[in-house]
Short mmCIF file of C-alpha atoms and ligand atoms in Angstrom, two decimals:
data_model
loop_
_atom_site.label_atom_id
_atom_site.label_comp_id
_atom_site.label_asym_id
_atom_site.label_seq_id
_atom_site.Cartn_x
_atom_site.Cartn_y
_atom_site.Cartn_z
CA UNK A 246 0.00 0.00 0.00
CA UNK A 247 1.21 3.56 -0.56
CA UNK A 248 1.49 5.41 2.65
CA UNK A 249 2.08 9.01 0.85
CA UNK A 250 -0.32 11.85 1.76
CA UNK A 251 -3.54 11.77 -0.91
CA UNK A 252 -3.55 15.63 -0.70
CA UNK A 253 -2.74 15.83 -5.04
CA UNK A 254 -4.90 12.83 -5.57
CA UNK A 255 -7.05 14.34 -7.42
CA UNK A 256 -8.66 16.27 -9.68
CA UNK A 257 -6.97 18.50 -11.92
CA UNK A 258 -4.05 16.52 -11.40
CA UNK A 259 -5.82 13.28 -11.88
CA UNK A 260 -7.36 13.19 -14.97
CA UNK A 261 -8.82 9.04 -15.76
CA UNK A 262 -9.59 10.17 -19.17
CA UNK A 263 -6.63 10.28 -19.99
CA UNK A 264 -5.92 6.95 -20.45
CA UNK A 265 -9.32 6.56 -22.50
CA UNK A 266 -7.85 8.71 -24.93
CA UNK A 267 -6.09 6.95 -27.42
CA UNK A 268 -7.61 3.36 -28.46
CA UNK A 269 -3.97 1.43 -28.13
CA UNK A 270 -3.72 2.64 -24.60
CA UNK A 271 -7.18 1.77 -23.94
CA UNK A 272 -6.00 -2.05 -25.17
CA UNK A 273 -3.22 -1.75 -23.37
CA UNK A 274 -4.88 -0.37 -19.89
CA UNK A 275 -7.96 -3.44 -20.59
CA UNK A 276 -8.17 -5.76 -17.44
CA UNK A 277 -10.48 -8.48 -19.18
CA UNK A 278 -9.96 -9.66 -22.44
CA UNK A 279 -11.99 -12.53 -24.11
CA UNK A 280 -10.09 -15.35 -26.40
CA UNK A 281 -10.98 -17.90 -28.46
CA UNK A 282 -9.69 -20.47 -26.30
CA UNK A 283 -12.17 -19.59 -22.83
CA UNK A 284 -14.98 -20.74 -24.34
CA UNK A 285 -16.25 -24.25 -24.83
CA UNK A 286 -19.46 -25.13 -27.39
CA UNK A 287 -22.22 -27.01 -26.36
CA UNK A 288 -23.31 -29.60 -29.14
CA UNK A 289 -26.57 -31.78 -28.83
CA UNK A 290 -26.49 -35.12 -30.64
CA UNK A 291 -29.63 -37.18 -31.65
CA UNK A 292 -29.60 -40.68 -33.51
CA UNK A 293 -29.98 -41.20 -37.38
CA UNK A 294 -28.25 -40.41 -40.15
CA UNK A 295 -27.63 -36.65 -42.19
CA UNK A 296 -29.92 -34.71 -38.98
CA UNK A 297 -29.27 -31.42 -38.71
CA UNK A 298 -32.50 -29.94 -37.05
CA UNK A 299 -32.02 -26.33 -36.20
CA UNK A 300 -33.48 -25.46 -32.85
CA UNK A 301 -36.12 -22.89 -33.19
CA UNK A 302 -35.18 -20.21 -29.84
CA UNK A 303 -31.49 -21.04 -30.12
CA UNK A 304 -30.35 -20.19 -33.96
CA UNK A 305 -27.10 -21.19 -35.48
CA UNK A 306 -27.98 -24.20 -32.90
CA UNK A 307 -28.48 -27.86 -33.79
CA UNK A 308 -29.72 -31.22 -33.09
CA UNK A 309 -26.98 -33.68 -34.77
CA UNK A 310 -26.53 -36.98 -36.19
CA UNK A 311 -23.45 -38.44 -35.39
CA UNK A 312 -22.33 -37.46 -39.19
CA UNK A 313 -23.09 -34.53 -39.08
CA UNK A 314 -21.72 -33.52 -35.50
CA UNK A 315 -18.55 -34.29 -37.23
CA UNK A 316 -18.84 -31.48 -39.88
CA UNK A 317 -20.03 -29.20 -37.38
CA UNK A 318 -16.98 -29.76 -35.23
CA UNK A 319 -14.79 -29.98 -38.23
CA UNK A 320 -16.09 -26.19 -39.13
CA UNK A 321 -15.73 -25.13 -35.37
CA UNK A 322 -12.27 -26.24 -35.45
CA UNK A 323 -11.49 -24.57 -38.57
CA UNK A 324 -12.80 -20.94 -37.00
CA UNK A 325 -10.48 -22.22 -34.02
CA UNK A 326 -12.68 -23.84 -31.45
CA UNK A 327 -11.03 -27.04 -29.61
CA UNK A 328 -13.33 -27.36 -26.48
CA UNK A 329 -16.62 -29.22 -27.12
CA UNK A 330 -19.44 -30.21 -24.37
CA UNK A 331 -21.97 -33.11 -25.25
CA UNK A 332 -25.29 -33.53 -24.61
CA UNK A 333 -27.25 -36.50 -26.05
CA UNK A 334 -31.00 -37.26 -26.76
CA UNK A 335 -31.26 -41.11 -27.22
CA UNK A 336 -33.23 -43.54 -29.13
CA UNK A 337 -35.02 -44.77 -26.29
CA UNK A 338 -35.97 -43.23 -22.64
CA UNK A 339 -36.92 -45.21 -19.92
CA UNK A 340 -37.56 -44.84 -15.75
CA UNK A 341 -33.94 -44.96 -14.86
CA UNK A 342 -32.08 -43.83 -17.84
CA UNK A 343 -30.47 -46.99 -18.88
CA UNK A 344 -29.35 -46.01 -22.71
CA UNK A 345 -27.04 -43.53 -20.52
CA UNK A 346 -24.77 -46.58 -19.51
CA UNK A 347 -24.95 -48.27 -22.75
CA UNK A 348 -21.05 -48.12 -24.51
CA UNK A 349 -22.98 -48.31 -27.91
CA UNK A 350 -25.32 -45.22 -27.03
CA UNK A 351 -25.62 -42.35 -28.56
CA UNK A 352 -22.96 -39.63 -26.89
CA UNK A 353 -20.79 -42.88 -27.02
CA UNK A 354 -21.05 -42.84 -30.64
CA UNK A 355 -20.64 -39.24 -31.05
CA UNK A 356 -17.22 -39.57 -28.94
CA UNK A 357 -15.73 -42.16 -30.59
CA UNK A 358 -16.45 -40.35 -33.98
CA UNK A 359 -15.01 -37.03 -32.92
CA UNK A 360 -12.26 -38.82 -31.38
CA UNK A 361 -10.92 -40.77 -34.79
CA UNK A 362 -11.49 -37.38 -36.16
CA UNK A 363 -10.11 -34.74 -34.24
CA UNK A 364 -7.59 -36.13 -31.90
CA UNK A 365 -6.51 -32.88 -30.70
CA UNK A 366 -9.69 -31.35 -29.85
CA UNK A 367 -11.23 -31.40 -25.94
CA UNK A 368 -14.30 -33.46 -25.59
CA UNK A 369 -16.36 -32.71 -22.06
CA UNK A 370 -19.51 -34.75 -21.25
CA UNK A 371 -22.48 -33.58 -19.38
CA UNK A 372 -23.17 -36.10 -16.88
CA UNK A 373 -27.08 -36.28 -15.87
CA UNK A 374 -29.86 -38.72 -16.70
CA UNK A 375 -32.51 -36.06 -17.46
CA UNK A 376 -32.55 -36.86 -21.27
CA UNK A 377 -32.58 -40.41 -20.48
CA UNK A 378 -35.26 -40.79 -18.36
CA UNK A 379 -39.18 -40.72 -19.48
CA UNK A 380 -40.08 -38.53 -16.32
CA UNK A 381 -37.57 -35.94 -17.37
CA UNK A 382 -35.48 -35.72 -13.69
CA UNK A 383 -31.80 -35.92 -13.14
CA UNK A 384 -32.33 -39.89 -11.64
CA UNK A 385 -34.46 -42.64 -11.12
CA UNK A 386 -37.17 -41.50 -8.56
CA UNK A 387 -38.44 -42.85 -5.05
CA UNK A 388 -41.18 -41.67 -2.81
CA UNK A 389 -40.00 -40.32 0.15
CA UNK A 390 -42.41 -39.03 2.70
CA UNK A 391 -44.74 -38.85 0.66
CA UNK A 392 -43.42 -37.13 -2.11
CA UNK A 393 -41.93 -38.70 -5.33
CA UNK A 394 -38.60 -37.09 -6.01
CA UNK A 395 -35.09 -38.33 -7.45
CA UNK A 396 -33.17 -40.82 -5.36
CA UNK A 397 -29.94 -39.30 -4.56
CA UNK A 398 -28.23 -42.32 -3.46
CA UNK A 399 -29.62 -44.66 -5.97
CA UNK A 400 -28.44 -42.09 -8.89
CA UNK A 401 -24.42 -42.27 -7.88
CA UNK A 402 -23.42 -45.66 -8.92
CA UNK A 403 -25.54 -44.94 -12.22
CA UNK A 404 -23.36 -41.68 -12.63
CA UNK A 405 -19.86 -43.29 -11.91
CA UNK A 406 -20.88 -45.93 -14.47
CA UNK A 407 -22.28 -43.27 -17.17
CA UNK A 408 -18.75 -41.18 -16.92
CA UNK A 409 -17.06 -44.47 -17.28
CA UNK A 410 -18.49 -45.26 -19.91
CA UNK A 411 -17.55 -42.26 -21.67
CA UNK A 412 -13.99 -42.10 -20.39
CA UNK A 413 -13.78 -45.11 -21.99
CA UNK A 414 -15.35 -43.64 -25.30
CA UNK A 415 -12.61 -41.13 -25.34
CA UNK A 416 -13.98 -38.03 -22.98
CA UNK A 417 -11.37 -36.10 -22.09
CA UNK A 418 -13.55 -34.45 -19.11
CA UNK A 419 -16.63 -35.44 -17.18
CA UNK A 420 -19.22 -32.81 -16.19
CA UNK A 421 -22.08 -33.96 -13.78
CA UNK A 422 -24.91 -31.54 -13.81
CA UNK A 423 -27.98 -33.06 -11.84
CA UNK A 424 -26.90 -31.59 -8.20
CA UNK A 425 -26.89 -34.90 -6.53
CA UNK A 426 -25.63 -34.78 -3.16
CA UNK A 427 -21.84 -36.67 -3.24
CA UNK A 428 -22.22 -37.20 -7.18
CA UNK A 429 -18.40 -35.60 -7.32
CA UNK A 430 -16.91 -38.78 -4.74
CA UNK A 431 -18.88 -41.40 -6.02
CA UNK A 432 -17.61 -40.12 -9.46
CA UNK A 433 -14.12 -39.94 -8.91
CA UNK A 434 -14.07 -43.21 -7.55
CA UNK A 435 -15.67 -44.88 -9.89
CA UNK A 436 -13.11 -43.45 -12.59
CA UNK A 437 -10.47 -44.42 -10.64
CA UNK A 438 -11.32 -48.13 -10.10
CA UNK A 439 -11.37 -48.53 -13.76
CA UNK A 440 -8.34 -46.73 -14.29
CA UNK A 441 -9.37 -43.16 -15.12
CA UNK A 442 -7.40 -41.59 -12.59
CA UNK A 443 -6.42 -39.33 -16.05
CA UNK A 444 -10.21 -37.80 -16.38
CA UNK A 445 -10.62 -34.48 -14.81
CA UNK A 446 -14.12 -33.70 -13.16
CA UNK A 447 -15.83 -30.68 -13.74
CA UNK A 448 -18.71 -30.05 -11.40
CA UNK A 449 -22.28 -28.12 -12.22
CA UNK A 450 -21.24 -27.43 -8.32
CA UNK A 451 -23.85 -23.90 -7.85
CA UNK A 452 -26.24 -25.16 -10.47
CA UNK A 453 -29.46 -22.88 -10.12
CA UNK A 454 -33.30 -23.74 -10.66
CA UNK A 455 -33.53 -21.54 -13.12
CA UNK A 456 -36.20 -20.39 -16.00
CA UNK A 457 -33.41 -18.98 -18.32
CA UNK A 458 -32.91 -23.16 -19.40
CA UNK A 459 -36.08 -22.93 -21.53
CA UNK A 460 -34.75 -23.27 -25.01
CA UNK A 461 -32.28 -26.04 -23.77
CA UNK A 462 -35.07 -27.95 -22.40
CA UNK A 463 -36.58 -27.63 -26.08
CA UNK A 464 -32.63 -28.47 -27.52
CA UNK A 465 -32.58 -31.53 -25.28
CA UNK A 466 -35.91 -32.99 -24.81
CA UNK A 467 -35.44 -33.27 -21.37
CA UNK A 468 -38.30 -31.06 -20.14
CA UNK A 469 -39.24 -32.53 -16.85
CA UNK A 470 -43.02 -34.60 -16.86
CA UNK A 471 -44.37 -33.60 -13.56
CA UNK A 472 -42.74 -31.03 -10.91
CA UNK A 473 -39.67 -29.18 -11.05
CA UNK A 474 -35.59 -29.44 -10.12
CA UNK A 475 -36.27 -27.15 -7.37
CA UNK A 476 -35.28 -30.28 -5.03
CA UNK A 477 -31.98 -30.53 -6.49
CA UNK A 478 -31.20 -27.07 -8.12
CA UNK A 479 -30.72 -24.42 -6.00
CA UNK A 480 -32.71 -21.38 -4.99
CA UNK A 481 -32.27 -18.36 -7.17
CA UNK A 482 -32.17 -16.22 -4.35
CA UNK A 483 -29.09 -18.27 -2.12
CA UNK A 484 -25.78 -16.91 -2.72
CA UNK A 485 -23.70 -18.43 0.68
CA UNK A 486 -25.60 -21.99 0.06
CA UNK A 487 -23.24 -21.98 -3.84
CA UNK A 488 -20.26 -21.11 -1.25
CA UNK A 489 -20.89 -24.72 0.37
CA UNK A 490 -22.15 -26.52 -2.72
CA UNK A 491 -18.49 -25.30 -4.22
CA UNK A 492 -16.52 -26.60 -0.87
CA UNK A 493 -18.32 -29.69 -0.64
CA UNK A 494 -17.71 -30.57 -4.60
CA UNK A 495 -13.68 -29.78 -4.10
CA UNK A 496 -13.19 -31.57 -0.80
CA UNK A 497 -14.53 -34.82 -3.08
CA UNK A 498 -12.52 -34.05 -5.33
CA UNK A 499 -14.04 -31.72 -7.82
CA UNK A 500 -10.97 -30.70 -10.58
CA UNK A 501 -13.31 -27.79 -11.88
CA UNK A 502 -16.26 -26.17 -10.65
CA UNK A 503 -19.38 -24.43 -12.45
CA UNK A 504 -21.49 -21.96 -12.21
CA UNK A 505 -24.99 -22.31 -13.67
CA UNK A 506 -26.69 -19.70 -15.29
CA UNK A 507 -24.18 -17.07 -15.73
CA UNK A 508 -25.59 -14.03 -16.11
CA UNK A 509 -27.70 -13.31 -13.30
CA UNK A 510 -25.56 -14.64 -11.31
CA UNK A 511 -22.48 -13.17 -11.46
CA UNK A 512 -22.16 -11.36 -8.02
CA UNK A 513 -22.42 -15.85 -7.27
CA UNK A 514 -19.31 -16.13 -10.05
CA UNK A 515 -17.44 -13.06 -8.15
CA UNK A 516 -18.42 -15.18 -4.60
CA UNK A 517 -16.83 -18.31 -5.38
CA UNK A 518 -13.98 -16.93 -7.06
CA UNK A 519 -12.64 -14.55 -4.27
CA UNK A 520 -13.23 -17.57 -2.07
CA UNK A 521 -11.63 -20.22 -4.18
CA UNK A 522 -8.85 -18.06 -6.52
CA UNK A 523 -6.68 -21.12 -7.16
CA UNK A 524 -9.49 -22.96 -8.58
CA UNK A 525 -10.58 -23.20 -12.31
CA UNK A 526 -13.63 -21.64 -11.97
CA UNK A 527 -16.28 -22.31 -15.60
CA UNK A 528 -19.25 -20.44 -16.10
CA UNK A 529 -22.07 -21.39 -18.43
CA UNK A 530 -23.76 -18.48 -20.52
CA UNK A 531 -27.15 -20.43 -20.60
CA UNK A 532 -30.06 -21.14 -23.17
CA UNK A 533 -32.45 -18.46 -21.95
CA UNK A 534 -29.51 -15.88 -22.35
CA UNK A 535 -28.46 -16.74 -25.63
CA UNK A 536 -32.27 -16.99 -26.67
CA UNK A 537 -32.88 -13.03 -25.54
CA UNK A 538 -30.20 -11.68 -26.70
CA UNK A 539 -30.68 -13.30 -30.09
CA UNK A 540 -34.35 -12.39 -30.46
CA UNK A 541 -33.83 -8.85 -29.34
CA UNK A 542 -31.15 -8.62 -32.09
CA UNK A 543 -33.13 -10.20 -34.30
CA UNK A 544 -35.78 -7.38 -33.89
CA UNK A 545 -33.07 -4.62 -34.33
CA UNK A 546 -33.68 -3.67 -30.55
CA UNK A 547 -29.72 -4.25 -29.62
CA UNK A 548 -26.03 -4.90 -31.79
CA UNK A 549 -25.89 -8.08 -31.89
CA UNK A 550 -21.84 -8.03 -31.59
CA UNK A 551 -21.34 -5.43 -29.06
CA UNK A 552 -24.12 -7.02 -26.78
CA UNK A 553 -22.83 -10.63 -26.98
CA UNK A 554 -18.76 -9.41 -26.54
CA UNK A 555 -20.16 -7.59 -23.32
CA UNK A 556 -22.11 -9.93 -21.74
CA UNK A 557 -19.25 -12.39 -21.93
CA UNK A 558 -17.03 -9.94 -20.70
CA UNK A 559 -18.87 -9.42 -17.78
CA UNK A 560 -19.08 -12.96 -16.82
CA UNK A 561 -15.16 -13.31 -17.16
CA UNK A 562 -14.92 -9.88 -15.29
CA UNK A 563 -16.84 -11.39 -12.53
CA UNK A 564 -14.49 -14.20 -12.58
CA UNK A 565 -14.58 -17.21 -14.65
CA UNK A 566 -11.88 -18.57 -16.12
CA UNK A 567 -13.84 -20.42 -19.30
CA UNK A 568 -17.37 -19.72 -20.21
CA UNK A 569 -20.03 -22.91 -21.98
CA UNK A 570 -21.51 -20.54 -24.41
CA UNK A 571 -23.79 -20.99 -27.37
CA UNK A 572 -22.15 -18.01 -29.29
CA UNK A 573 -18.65 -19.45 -29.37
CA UNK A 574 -19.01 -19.63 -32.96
CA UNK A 575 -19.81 -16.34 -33.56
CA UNK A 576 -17.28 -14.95 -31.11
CA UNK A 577 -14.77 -17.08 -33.20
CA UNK A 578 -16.08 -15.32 -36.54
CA UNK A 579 -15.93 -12.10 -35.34
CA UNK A 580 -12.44 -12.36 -34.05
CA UNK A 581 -11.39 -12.97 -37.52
CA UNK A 582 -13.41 -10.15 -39.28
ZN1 LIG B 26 -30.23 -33.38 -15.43
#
């Protein structure tokens, strides 16, 4: 700290537009920059053959065939992308999600395609059973007291065997997103008693109930068939609980921790990474938040550029370190224009 008096600290002698002036000092004096390389691109992938089904509130988004995942990564490479998160919707669904576990199912397919192709690229998986299930929840259910509602305990060996399963597909990363309470241990032990001690875990740790997942739900088919998530996501309005959801996930053993959505909840992004600095901290720039912005541009209400660039900003700002987002292709355009 500077112990000198503040008595010329101050205007006229301090003048902060002066470094505003000129635009390469204004580069040079910028404390948050975005890259290419902080942001990964969520891809869904569907069975069949040549599908590529645009998803109406999320454009320039996609449901995949396996064949056609591969061009779309190919082209995402080629504007410079290398970090990829999955997200399947299966031939079947059933009560516990069973074509998760399968090795022949369909993000199993989609890795070992991507991984012949691309070697070099990053492959993360999202790690839930909501897609797989016919009631739409993150597990197989159980009434308990009365109430029917996903059974934590029963849904950890079925998540240590789904991320196995796609370790051994050729995920580089595992991502569980359904908020189960010890998901992160039972994961990382599972991994390591077949020999993934390799596979990094990132953890939805502060994954909110939110309504800005809309258009995902739509992207996924994984809209829930009675109820909500509100027993496993958290409360919008609990900032100190995502302080202990983080601490929990990294005393299991959590390699990388989320936040879930992004930006309403940056002062939670700003929380956890003051608390936690040494620890990759990922943020994901949600559906709902892609959806706005894009209709809103869409109706010549906001630049679509200048809006997108600043909303990211913000959430790195706040304090992630990589950001899930559904414009990573068009941040990786503009960055060449
Ligand atoms: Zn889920």
């Amino acid at each position: 700290m500077n112990d000198r008096p503040q008595a010329s600290a101050g205007f006229p002698t301090v003048r902060q537009r002066r470094l505003r002036r000129h635009p390469v000092l204004r580069d040079l004096v910028r404390e948050t920059s975005l890259h290419v390389h902080d942001f990964i691109l969520p891809l869904f992938v569907r069975p069949g053959l040549g599908v590529r089904k645009e998803i109406a509130s999320m454009p320039g988004n996609y449901q995949l065939s396996v064949d056609c995942l591969v061009d779309e990564v190919g082209s995402a490479v080629d504007l410079g992308l290398y970090s990829f998160i999955l997200f399947g919707i299966p031939a079947s669904k059933d009560a516990t999600g069973s074509s998760a576990l399968d090795d022949e199912g369909i993000v199993q397919q989609a890795l070992r395609a991507l991984r012949r192709n691309y070697p070099e690229i990053l492959l993360i998986t999202d790690e839930c059973f909501c897609e797989y299930t016919d009631h739409g929840h993150c597990g197989p259910l159980a009434t308990v007291a009365g109430r029917m509602d996903v059974d934590n305990d029963a849904t950890l060996p079925l998540l240590a065997q789904q991320c196995v399963s796609h370790a051994r597909a050729g995920a580089d990363v595992v991502a569980p997103s359904g908020m189960m309470d010890g998901m992160v241990q039972a994961i990382r032990a599972g991994l390591d008693a077949a020999g993934h001690t390799e596979i990094p875990i990132l953890s939805y740790a502060a994954k909110y109930a939110s309504a800005f997942y809309g258009p995902f739900r739509e992207a996924a088919e994984s809209t829930p068939q009675f109820g909500d998530r509100r027993t496993y996501q958290m409360d919008p309005g609990n900032a100190r609980e995502a302080l202990r959801e983080v601490a929990l996930d990294l005393a299991e053993g959590a390699d990388v921790i989320m936040v879930k959505p992004a930006l309403s909840y940056l002062d939670v992004i700003c929380r956890v990474k003051q608390a936690h600095p040494d620890v990759p901290l990922c943020a994901y720039n949600v559906s709902g938040e892609f959806s706005m912005l894009k209709a809103a541009a869409a109706n010549g209400w906001l630049d679509e550029q200048r809006t997108t660039l600043e909303i990211l900003t913000s959430i790195k700002r706040a304090g992630a370190d990589m950001i899930i987002t559904y414009s990573a292709k068009d941040i990786a355009r503009w960055s060449r224009t």
